[in-house]
PDB file of C-alpha atoms in Angstrom:
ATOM      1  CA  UNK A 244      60.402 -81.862 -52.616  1.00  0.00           C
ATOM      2  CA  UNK A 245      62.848 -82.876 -49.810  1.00  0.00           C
ATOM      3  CA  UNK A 246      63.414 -81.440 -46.664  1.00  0.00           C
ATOM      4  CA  UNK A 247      66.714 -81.894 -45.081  1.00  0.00           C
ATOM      5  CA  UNK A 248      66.264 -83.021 -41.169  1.00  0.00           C
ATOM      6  CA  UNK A 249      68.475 -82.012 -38.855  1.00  0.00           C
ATOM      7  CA  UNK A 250      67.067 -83.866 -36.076  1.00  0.00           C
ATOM      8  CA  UNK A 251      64.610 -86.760 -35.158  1.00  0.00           C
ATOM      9  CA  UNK A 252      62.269 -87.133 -32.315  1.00  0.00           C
ATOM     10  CA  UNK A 253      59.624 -86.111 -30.324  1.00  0.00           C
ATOM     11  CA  UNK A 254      60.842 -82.203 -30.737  1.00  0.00           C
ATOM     12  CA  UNK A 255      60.950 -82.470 -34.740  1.00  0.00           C
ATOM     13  CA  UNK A 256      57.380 -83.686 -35.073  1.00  0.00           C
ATOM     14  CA  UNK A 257      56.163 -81.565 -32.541  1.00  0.00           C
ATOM     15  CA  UNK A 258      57.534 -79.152 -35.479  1.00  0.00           C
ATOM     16  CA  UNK A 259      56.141 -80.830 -37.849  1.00  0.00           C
ATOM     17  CA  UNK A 260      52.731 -81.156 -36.920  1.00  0.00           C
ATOM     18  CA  UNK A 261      52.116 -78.128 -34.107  1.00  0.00           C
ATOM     19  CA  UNK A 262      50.852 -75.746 -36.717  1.00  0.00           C
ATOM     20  CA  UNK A 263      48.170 -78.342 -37.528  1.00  0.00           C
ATOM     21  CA  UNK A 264      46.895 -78.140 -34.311  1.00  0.00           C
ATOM     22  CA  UNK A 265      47.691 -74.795 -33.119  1.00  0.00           C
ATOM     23  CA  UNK A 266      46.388 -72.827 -36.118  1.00  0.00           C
ATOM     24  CA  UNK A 267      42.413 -73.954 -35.020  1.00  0.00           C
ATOM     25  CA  UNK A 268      42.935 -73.849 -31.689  1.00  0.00           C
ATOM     26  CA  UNK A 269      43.920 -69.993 -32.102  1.00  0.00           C
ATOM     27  CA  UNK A 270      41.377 -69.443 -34.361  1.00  0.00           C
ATOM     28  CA  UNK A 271      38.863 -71.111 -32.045  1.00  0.00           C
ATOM     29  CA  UNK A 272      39.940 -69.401 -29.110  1.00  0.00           C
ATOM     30  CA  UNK A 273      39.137 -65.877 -31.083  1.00  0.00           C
ATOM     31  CA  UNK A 274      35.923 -67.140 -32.284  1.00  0.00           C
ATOM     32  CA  UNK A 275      34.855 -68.257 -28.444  1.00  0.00           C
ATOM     33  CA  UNK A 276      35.916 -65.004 -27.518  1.00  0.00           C
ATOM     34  CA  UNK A 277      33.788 -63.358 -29.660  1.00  0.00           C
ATOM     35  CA  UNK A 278      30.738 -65.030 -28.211  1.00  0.00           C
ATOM     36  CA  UNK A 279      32.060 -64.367 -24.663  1.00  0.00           C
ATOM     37  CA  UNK A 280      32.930 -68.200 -24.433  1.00  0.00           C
ATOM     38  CA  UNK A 281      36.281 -67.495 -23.192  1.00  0.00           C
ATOM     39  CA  UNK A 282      37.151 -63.931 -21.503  1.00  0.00           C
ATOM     40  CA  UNK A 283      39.242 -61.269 -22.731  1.00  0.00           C
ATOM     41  CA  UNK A 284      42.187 -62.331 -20.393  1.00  0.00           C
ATOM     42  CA  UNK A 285      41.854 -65.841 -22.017  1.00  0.00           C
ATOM     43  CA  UNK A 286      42.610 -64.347 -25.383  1.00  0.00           C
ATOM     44  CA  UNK A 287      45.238 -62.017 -24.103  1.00  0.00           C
ATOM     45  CA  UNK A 288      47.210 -65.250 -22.964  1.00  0.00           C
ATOM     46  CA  UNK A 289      46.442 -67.065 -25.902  1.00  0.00           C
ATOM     47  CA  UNK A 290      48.667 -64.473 -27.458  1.00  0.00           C
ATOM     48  CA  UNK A 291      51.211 -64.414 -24.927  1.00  0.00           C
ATOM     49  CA  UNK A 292      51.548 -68.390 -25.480  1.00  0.00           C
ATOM     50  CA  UNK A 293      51.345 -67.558 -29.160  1.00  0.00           C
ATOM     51  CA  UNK A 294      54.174 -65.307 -29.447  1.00  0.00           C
ATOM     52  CA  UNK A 295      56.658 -67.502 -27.179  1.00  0.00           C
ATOM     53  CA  UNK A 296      55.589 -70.293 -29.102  1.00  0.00           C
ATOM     54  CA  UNK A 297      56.548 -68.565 -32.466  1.00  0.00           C
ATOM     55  CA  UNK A 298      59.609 -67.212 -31.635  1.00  0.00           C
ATOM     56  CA  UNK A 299      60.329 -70.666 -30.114  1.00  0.00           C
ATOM     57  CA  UNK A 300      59.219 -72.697 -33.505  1.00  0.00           C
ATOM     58  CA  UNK A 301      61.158 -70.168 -35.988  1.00  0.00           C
ATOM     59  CA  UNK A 302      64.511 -70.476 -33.841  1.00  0.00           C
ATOM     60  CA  UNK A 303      64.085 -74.421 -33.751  1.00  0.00           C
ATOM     61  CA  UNK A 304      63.583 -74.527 -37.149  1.00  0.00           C
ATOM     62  CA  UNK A 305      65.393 -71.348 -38.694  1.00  0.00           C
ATOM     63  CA  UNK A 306      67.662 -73.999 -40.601  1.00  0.00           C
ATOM     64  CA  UNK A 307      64.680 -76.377 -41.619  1.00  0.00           C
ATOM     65  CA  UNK A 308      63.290 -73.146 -43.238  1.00  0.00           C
ATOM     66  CA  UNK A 309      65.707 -71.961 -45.435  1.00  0.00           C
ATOM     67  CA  UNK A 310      64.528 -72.062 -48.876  1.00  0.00           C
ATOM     68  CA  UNK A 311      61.243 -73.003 -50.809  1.00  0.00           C
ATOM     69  CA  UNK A 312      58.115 -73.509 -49.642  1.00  0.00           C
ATOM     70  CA  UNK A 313      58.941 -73.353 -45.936  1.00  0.00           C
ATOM     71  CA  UNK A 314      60.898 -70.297 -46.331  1.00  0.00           C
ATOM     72  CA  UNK A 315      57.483 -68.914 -46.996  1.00  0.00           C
ATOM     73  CA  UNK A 316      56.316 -69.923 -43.900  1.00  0.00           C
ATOM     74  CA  UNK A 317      59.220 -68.580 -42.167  1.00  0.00           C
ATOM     75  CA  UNK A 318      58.518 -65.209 -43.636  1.00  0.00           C
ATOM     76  CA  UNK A 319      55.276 -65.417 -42.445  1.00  0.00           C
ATOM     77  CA  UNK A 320      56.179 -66.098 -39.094  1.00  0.00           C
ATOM     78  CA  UNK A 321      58.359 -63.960 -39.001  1.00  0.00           C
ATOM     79  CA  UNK A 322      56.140 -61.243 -39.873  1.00  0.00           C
ATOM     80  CA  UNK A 323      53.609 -62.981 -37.249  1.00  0.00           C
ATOM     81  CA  UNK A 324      55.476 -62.548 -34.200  1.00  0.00           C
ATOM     82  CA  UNK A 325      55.132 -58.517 -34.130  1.00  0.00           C
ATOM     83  CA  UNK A 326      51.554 -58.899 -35.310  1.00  0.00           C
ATOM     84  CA  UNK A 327      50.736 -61.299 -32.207  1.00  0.00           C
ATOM     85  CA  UNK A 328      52.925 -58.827 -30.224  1.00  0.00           C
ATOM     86  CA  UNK A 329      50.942 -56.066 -31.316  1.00  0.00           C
ATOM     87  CA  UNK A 330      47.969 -57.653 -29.563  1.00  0.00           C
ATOM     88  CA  UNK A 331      49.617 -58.723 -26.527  1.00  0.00           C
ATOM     89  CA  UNK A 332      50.423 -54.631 -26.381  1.00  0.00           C
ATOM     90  CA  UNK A 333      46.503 -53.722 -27.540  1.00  0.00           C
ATOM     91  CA  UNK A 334      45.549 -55.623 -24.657  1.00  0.00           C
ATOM     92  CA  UNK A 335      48.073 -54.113 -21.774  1.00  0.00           C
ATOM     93  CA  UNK A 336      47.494 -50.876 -23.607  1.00  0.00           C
ATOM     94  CA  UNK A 337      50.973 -50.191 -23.135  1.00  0.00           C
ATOM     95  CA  UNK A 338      52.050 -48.266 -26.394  1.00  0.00           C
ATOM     96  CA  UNK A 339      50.986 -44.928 -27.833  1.00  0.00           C
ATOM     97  CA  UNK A 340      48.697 -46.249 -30.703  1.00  0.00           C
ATOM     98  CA  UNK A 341      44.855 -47.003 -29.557  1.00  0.00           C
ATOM     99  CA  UNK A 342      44.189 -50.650 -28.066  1.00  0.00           C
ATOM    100  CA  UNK A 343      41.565 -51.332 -30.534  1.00  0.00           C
ATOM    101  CA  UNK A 344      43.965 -50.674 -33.333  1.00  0.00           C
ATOM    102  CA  UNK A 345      46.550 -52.850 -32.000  1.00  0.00           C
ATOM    103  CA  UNK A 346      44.374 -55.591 -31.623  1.00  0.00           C
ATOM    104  CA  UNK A 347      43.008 -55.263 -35.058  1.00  0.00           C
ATOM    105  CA  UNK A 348      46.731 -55.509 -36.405  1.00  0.00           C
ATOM    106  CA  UNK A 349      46.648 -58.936 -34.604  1.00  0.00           C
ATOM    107  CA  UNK A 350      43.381 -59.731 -35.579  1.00  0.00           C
ATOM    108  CA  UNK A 351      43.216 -58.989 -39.781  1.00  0.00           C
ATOM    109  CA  UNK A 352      47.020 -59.539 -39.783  1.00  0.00           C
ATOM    110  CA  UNK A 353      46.781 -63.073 -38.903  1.00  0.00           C
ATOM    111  CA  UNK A 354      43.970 -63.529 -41.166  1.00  0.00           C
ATOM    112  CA  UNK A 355      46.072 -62.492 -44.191  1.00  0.00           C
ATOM    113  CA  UNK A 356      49.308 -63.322 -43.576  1.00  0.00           C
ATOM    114  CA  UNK A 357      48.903 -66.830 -44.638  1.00  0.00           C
ATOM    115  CA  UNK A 358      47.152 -66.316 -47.591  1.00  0.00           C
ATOM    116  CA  UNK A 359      50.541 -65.362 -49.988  1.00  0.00           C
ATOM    117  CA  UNK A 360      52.597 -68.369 -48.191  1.00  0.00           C
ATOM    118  CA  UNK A 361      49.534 -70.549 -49.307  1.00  0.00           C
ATOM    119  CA  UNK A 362      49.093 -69.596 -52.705  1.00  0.00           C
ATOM    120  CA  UNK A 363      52.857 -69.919 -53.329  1.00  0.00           C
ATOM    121  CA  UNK A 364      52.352 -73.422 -51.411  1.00  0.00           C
ATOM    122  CA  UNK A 365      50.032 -74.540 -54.173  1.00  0.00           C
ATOM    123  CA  UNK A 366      52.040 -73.766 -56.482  1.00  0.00           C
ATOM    124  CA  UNK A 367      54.716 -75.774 -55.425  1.00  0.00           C
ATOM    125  CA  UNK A 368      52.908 -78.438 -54.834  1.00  0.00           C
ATOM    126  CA  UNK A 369      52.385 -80.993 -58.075  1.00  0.00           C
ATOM    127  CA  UNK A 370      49.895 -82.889 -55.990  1.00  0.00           C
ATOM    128  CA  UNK A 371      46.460 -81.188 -57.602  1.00  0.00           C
ATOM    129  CA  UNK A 372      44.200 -81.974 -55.191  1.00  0.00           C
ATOM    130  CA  UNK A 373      46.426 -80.875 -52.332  1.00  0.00           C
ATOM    131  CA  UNK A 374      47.215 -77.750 -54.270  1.00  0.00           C
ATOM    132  CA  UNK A 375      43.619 -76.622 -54.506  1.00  0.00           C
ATOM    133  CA  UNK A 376      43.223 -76.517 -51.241  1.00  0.00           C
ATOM    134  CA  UNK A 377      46.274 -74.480 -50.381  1.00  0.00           C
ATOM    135  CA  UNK A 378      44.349 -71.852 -52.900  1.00  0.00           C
ATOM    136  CA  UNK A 379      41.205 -72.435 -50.716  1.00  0.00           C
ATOM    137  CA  UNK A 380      43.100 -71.590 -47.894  1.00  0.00           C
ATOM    138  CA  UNK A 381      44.009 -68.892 -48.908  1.00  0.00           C
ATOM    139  CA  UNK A 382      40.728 -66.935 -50.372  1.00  0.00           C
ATOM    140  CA  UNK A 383      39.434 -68.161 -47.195  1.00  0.00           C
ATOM    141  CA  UNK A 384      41.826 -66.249 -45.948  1.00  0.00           C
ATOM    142  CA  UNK A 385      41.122 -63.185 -47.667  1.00  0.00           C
ATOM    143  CA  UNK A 386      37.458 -63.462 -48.002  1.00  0.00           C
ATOM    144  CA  UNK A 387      37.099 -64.056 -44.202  1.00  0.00           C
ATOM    145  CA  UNK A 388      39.069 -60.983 -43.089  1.00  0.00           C
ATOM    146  CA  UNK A 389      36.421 -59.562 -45.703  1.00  0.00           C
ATOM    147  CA  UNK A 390      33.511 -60.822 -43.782  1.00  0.00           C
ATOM    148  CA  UNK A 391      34.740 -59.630 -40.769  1.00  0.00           C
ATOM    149  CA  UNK A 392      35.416 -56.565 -41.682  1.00  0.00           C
ATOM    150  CA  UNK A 393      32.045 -55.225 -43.299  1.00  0.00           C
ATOM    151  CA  UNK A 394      30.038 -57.567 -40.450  1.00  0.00           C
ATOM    152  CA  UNK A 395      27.299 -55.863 -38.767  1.00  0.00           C
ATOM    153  CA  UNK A 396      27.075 -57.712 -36.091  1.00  0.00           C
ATOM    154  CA  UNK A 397      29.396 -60.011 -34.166  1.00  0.00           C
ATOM    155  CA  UNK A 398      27.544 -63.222 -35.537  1.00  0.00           C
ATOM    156  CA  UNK A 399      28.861 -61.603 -38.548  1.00  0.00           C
ATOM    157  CA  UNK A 400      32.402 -61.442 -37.688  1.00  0.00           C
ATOM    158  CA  UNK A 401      32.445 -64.621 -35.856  1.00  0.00           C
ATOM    159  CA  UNK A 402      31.341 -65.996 -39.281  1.00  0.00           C
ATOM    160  CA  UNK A 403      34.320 -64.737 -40.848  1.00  0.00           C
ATOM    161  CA  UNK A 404      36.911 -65.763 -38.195  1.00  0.00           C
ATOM    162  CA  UNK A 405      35.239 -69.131 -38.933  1.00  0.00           C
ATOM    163  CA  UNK A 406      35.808 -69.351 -42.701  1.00  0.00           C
ATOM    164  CA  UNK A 407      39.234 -67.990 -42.110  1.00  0.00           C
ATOM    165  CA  UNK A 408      39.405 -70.582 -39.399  1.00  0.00           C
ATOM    166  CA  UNK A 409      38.511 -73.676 -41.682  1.00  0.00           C
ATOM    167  CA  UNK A 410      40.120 -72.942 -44.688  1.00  0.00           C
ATOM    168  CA  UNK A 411      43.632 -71.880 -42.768  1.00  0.00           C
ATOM    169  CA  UNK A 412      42.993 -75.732 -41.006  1.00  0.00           C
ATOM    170  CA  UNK A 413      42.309 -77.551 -44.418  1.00  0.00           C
ATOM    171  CA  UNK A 414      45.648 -75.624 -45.662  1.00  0.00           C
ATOM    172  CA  UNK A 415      47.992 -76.346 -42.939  1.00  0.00           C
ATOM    173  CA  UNK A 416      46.742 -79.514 -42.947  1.00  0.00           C
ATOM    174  CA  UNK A 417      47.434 -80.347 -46.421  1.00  0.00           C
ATOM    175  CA  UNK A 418      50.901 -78.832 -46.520  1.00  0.00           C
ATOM    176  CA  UNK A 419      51.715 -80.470 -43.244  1.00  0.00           C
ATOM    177  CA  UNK A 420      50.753 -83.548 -45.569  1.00  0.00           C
ATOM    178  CA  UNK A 421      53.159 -82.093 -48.155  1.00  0.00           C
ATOM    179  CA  UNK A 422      56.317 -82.027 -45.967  1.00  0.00           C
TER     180      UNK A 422
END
């Protein structure tokens, strides 16, 4: 698969390659929060940063994104943004629904998102090795959120932010290896 470029630089493989490292950081930064590593206002910025920086990546590369595999991706940032917003509003408290739902939204939404985008990754992708791990990615994906959901305790969820964590990391790594 090609990608058309239209531009070079510094900007285009911050573009490229971001979502390799921004994708564990987040998922780090929830997990530290979780074990009261990082405070609650830490995370609340983390998703301020989060949603400029999404908005900023889709309109920089709204062209770049147009069909196949990255349209996917697209889609799922698009679909991101209000998720990540919905946090940033959990945590100000500012609209009608209940904090703790809001932030859940963020929370589970990010963790499944990505899962469709990645299965349809593999299967664009004739590279088998590669592939599998997109599909990795994403029942990590699912079976995380799972985790975290019917956890007990918080070692329990932080367990499942973690296999979300890794397997979302081994997949964005592998399709930023694709493209």
């Amino acid at each position: 698969m090609s990608r058309t470029r239209h531009a070079d630089g510094p900007a285009l493989s911050l573009r490229e390659n971001g979502p390799a490292l921004l994708v564990p950081a987040a998922w780090g930064v929830a997990a530290a929060a979780l074990t009261g590593a990082v405070s609650e206002h830490a995370l609340f910025v983390a998703h301020v940063v989060m949603s400029v920086l999404l908005v900023a990546f889709v309109v920089a590369s709204w062209r770049d994104m147009e069909t196949g595999v990255l349209r996917a991706w697209k889609l799922v940032i698009l679909a991101g943004t209000p998720v990540t917003l919905a946090g940033v509003a959990g945590f100000l408290a500012l609209a009608p629904l209940p904090a703790d739902a809001l932030l859940a939204v963020a929370f589970y939404g990010w963790m499944l998102l990505p899962a469709p985008a990645f299965v349809y990754t593999g299967l664009r992708d004739s590279a088998v090795p590669r592939s599998t791990v997109h599909y990795v990615a994403a029942a990590c994906s699912v079976a995380g959120a799972a985790v975290a959901a019917l956890a007990g305790s918080p070692a329990g969820v932080v367990a499942g932010v973690a296999l979300v964590g890794l397997g979302q990391t081994a997949g964005i790594l592998a399709a930023t290896a694709l493209y």
